[in-house]
Coordinates of N, CA and C in Angstrom, one line a residue:
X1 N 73.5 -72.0 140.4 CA 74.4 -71.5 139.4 C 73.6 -70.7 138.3
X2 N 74.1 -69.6 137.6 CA 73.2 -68.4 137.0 C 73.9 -68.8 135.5
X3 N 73.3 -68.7 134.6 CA 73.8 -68.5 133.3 C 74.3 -66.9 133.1
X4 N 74.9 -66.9 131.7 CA 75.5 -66.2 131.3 C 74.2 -64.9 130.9
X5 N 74.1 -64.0 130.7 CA 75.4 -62.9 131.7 C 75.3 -62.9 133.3
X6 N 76.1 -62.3 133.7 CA 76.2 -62.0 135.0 C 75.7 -61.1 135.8
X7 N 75.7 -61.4 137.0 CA 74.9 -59.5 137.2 C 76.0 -58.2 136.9
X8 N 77.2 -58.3 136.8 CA 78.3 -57.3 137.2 C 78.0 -57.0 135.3
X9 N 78.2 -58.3 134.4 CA 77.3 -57.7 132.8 C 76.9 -56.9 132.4
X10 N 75.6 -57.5 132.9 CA 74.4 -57.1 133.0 C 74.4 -55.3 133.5
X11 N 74.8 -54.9 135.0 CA 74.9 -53.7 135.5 C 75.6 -53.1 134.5
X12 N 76.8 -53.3 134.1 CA 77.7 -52.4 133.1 C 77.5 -52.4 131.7
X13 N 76.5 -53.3 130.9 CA 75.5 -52.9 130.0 C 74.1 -51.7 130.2
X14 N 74.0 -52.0 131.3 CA 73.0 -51.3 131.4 C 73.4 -50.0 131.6
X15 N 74.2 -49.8 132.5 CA 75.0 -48.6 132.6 C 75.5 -47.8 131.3
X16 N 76.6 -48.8 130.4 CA 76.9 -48.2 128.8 C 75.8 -47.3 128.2
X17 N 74.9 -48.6 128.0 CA 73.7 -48.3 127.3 C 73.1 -46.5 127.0
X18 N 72.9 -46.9 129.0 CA 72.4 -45.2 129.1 C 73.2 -44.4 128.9
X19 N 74.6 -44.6 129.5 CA 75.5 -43.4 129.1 C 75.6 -42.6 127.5
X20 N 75.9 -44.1 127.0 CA 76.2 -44.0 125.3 C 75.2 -43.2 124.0
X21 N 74.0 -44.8 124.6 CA 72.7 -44.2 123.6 C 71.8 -43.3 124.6
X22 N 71.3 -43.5 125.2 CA 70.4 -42.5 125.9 C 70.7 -41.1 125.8
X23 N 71.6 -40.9 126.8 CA 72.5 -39.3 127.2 C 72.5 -38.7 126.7
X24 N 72.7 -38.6 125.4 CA 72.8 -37.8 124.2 C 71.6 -37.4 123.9
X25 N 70.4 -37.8 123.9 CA 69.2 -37.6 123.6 C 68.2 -36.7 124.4
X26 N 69.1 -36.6 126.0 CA 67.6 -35.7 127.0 C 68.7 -34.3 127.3
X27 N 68.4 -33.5 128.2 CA 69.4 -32.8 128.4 C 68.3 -32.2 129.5
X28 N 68.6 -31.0 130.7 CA 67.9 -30.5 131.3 C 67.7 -31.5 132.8
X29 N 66.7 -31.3 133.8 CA 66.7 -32.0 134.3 C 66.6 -33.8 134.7
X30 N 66.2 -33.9 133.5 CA 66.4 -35.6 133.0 C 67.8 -36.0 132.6
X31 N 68.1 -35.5 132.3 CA 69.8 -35.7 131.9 C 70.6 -35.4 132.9
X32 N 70.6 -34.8 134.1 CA 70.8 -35.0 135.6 C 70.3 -36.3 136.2
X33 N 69.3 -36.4 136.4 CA 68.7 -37.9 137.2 C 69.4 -38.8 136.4
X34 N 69.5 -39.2 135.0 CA 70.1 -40.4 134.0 C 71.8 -40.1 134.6
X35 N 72.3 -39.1 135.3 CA 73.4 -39.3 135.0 C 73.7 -40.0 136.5
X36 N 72.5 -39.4 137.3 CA 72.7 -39.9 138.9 C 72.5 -41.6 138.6
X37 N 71.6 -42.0 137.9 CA 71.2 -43.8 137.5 C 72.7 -44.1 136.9
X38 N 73.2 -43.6 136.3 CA 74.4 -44.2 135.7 C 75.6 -44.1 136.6
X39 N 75.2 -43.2 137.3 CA 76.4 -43.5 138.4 C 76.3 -44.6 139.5
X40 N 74.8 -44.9 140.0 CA 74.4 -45.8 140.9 C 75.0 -47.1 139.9
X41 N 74.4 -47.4 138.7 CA 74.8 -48.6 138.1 C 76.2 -48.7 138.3
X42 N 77.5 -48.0 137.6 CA 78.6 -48.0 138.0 C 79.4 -48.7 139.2
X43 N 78.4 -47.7 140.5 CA 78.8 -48.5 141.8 C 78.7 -49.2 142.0
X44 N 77.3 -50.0 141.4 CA 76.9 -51.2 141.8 C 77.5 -52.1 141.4
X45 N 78.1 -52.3 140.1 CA 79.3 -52.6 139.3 C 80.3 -52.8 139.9
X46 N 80.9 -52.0 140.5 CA 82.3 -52.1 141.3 C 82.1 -52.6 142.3
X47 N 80.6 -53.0 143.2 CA 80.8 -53.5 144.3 C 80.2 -55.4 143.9
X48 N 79.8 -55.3 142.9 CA 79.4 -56.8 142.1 C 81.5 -57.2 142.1
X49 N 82.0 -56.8 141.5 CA 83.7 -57.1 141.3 C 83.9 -56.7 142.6
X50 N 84.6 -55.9 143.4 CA 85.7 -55.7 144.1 C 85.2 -55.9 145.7
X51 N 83.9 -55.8 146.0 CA 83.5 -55.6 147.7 C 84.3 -57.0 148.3
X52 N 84.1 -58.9 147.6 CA 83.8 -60.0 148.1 C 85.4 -60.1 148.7
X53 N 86.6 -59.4 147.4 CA 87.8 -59.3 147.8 C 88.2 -58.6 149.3
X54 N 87.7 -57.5 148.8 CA 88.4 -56.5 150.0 C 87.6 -56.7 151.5
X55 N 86.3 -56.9 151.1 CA 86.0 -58.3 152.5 C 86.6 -59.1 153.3
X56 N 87.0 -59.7 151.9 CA 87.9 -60.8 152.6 C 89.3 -60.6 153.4
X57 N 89.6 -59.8 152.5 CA 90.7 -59.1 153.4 C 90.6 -57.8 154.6
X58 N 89.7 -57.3 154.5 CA 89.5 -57.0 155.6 C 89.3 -57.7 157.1
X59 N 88.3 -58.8 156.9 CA 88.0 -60.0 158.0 C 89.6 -60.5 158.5
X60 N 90.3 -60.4 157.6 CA 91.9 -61.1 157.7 C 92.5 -60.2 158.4
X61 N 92.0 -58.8 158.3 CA 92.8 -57.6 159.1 C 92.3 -57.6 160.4
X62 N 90.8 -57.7 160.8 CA 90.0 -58.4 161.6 C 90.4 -58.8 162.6
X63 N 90.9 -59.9 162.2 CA 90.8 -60.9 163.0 C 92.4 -61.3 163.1
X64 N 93.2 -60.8 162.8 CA 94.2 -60.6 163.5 C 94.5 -59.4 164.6
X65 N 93.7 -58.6 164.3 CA 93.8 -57.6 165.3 C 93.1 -57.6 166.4
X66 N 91.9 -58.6 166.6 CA 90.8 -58.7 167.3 C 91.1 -60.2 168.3
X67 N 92.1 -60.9 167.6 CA 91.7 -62.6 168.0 C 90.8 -62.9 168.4
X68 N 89.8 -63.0 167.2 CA 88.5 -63.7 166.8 C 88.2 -63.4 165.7
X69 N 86.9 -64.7 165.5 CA 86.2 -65.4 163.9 C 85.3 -64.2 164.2
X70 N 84.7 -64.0 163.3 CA 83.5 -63.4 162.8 C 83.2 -63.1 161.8
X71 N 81.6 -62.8 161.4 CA 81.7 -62.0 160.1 C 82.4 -60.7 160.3
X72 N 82.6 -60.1 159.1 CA 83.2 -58.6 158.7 C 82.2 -57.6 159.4
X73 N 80.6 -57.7 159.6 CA 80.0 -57.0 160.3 C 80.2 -56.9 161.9
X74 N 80.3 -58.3 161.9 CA 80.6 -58.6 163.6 C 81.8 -58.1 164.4
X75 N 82.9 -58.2 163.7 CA 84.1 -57.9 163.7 C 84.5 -56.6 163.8
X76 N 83.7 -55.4 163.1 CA 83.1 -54.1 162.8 C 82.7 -53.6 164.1
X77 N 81.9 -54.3 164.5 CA 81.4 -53.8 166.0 C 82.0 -54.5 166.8
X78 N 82.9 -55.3 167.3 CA 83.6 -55.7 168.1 C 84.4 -54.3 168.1
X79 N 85.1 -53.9 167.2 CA 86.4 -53.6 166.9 C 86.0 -51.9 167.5
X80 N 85.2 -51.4 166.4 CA 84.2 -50.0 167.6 C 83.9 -50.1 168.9
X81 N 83.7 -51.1 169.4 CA 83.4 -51.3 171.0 C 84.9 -51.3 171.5
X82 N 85.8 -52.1 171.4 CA 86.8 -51.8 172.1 C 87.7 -50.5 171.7
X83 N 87.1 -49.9 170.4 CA 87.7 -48.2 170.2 C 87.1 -47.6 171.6
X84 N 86.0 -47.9 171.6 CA 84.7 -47.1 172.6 C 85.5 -47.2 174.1
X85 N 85.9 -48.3 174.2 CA 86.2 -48.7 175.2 C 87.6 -48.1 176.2
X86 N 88.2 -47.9 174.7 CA 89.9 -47.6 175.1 C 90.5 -48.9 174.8
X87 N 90.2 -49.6 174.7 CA 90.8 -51.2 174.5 C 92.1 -50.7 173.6
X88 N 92.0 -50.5 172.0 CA 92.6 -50.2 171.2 C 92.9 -48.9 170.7
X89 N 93.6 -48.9 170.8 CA 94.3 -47.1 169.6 C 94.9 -47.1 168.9
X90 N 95.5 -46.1 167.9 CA 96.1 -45.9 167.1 C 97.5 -46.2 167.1
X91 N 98.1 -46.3 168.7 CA 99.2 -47.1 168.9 C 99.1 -48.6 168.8
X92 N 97.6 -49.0 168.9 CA 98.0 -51.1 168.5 C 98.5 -50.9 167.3
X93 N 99.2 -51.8 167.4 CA 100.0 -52.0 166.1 C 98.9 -53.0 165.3
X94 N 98.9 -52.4 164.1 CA 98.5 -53.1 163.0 C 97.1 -52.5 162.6
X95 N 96.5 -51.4 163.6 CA 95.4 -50.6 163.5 C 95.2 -49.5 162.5
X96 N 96.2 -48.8 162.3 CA 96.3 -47.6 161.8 C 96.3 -48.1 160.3
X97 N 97.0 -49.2 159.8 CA 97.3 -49.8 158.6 C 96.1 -50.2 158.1
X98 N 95.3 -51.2 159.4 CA 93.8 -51.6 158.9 C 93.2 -50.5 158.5
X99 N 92.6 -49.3 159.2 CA 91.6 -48.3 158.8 C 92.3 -47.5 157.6
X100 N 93.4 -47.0 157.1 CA 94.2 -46.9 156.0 C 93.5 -48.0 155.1
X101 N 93.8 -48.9 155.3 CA 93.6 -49.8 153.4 C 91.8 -50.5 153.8
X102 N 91.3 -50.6 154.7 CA 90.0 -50.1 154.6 C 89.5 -49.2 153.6
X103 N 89.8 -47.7 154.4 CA 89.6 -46.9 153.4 C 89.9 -46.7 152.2
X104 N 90.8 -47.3 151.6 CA 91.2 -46.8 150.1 C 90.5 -47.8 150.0
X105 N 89.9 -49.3 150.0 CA 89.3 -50.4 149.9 C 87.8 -49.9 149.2
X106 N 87.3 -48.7 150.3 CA 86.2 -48.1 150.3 C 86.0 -47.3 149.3
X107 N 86.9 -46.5 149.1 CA 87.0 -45.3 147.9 C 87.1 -46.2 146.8
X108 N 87.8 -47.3 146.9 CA 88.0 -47.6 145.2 C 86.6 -48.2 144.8
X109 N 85.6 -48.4 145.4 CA 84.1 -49.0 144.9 C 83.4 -47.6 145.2
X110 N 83.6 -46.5 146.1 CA 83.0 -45.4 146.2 C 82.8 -44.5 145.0
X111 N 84.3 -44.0 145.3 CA 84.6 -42.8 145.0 C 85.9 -42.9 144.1
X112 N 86.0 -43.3 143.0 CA 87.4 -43.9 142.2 C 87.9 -42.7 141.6
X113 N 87.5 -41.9 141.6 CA 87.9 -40.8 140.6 C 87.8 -39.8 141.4
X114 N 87.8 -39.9 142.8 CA 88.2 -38.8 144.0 C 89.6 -38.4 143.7
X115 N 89.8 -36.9 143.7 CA 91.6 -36.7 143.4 C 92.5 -37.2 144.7
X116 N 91.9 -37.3 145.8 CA 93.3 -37.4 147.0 C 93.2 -38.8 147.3
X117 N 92.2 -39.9 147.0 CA 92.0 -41.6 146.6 C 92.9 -41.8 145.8
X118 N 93.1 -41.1 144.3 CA 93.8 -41.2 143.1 C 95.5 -40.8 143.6
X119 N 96.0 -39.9 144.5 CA 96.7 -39.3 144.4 C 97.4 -40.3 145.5
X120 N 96.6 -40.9 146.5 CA 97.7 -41.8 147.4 C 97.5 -42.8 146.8
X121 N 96.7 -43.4 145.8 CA 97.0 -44.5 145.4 C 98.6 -44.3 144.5
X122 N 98.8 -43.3 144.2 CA 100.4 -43.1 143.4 C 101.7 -43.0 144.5
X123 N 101.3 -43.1 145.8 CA 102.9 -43.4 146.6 C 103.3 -44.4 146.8

């Protein structure tokens, strides 16, 4: 057990920080790289909060589509081998839905401020 702060804190302090007080200060090529560090913090941020959820629910998508346990990695490559295979297509039912909210799963720790992520998140 970790005392207080947390790493997801921690990441999004650190991230403010530079954004806020730093940023202002460099400009030119350094002010490029600080903005690429502040974006890595960011992600890393969203995947400290949101990855352990959509994990979880992914394995749940998993593994009803697969019938079987596994990790989310394992389950990943089961699920590509029997794509590989022909086993499964876009007609199993419950496939198309899985790789659908996969991906927005993905985008929302990726890419959150992608316009066509943002724009089906509104249907």
């Amino acid at each position: 057990m970790q005392d207080e702060p947390t790493p997801t804190e921690l990441t999004k302090a650190v991230a403010d920080f530079l954004r806020n007080d730093i940023t202002p200060l460099i400009s030119g090529h350094q002010a490029f790289k600080l903005r690429v560090a502040v974006n890595i913090l960011d992600l890393v941020t969203r995947q400290l909060t949101q990855e352990e959820g959509s994990d979880a629910k992914e394995v749940e998508r998993l593994r009803a589509l697969l019938g079987m346990d596994g990790s989310v990695t394992d389950l990943n490559r089961a699920l590509a081998d029997r794509i590989a295979k022909g086993e499964v297509d876009l007609a199993t039912p419950g496939l198309a839905e899985h790789l659908w909210q996969t991906t927005m799963d993905k985008l929302a720790v990726d890419q959150p401020n992608y316009a066509s992520y943002k724009r089906e998140l509104g249907r």
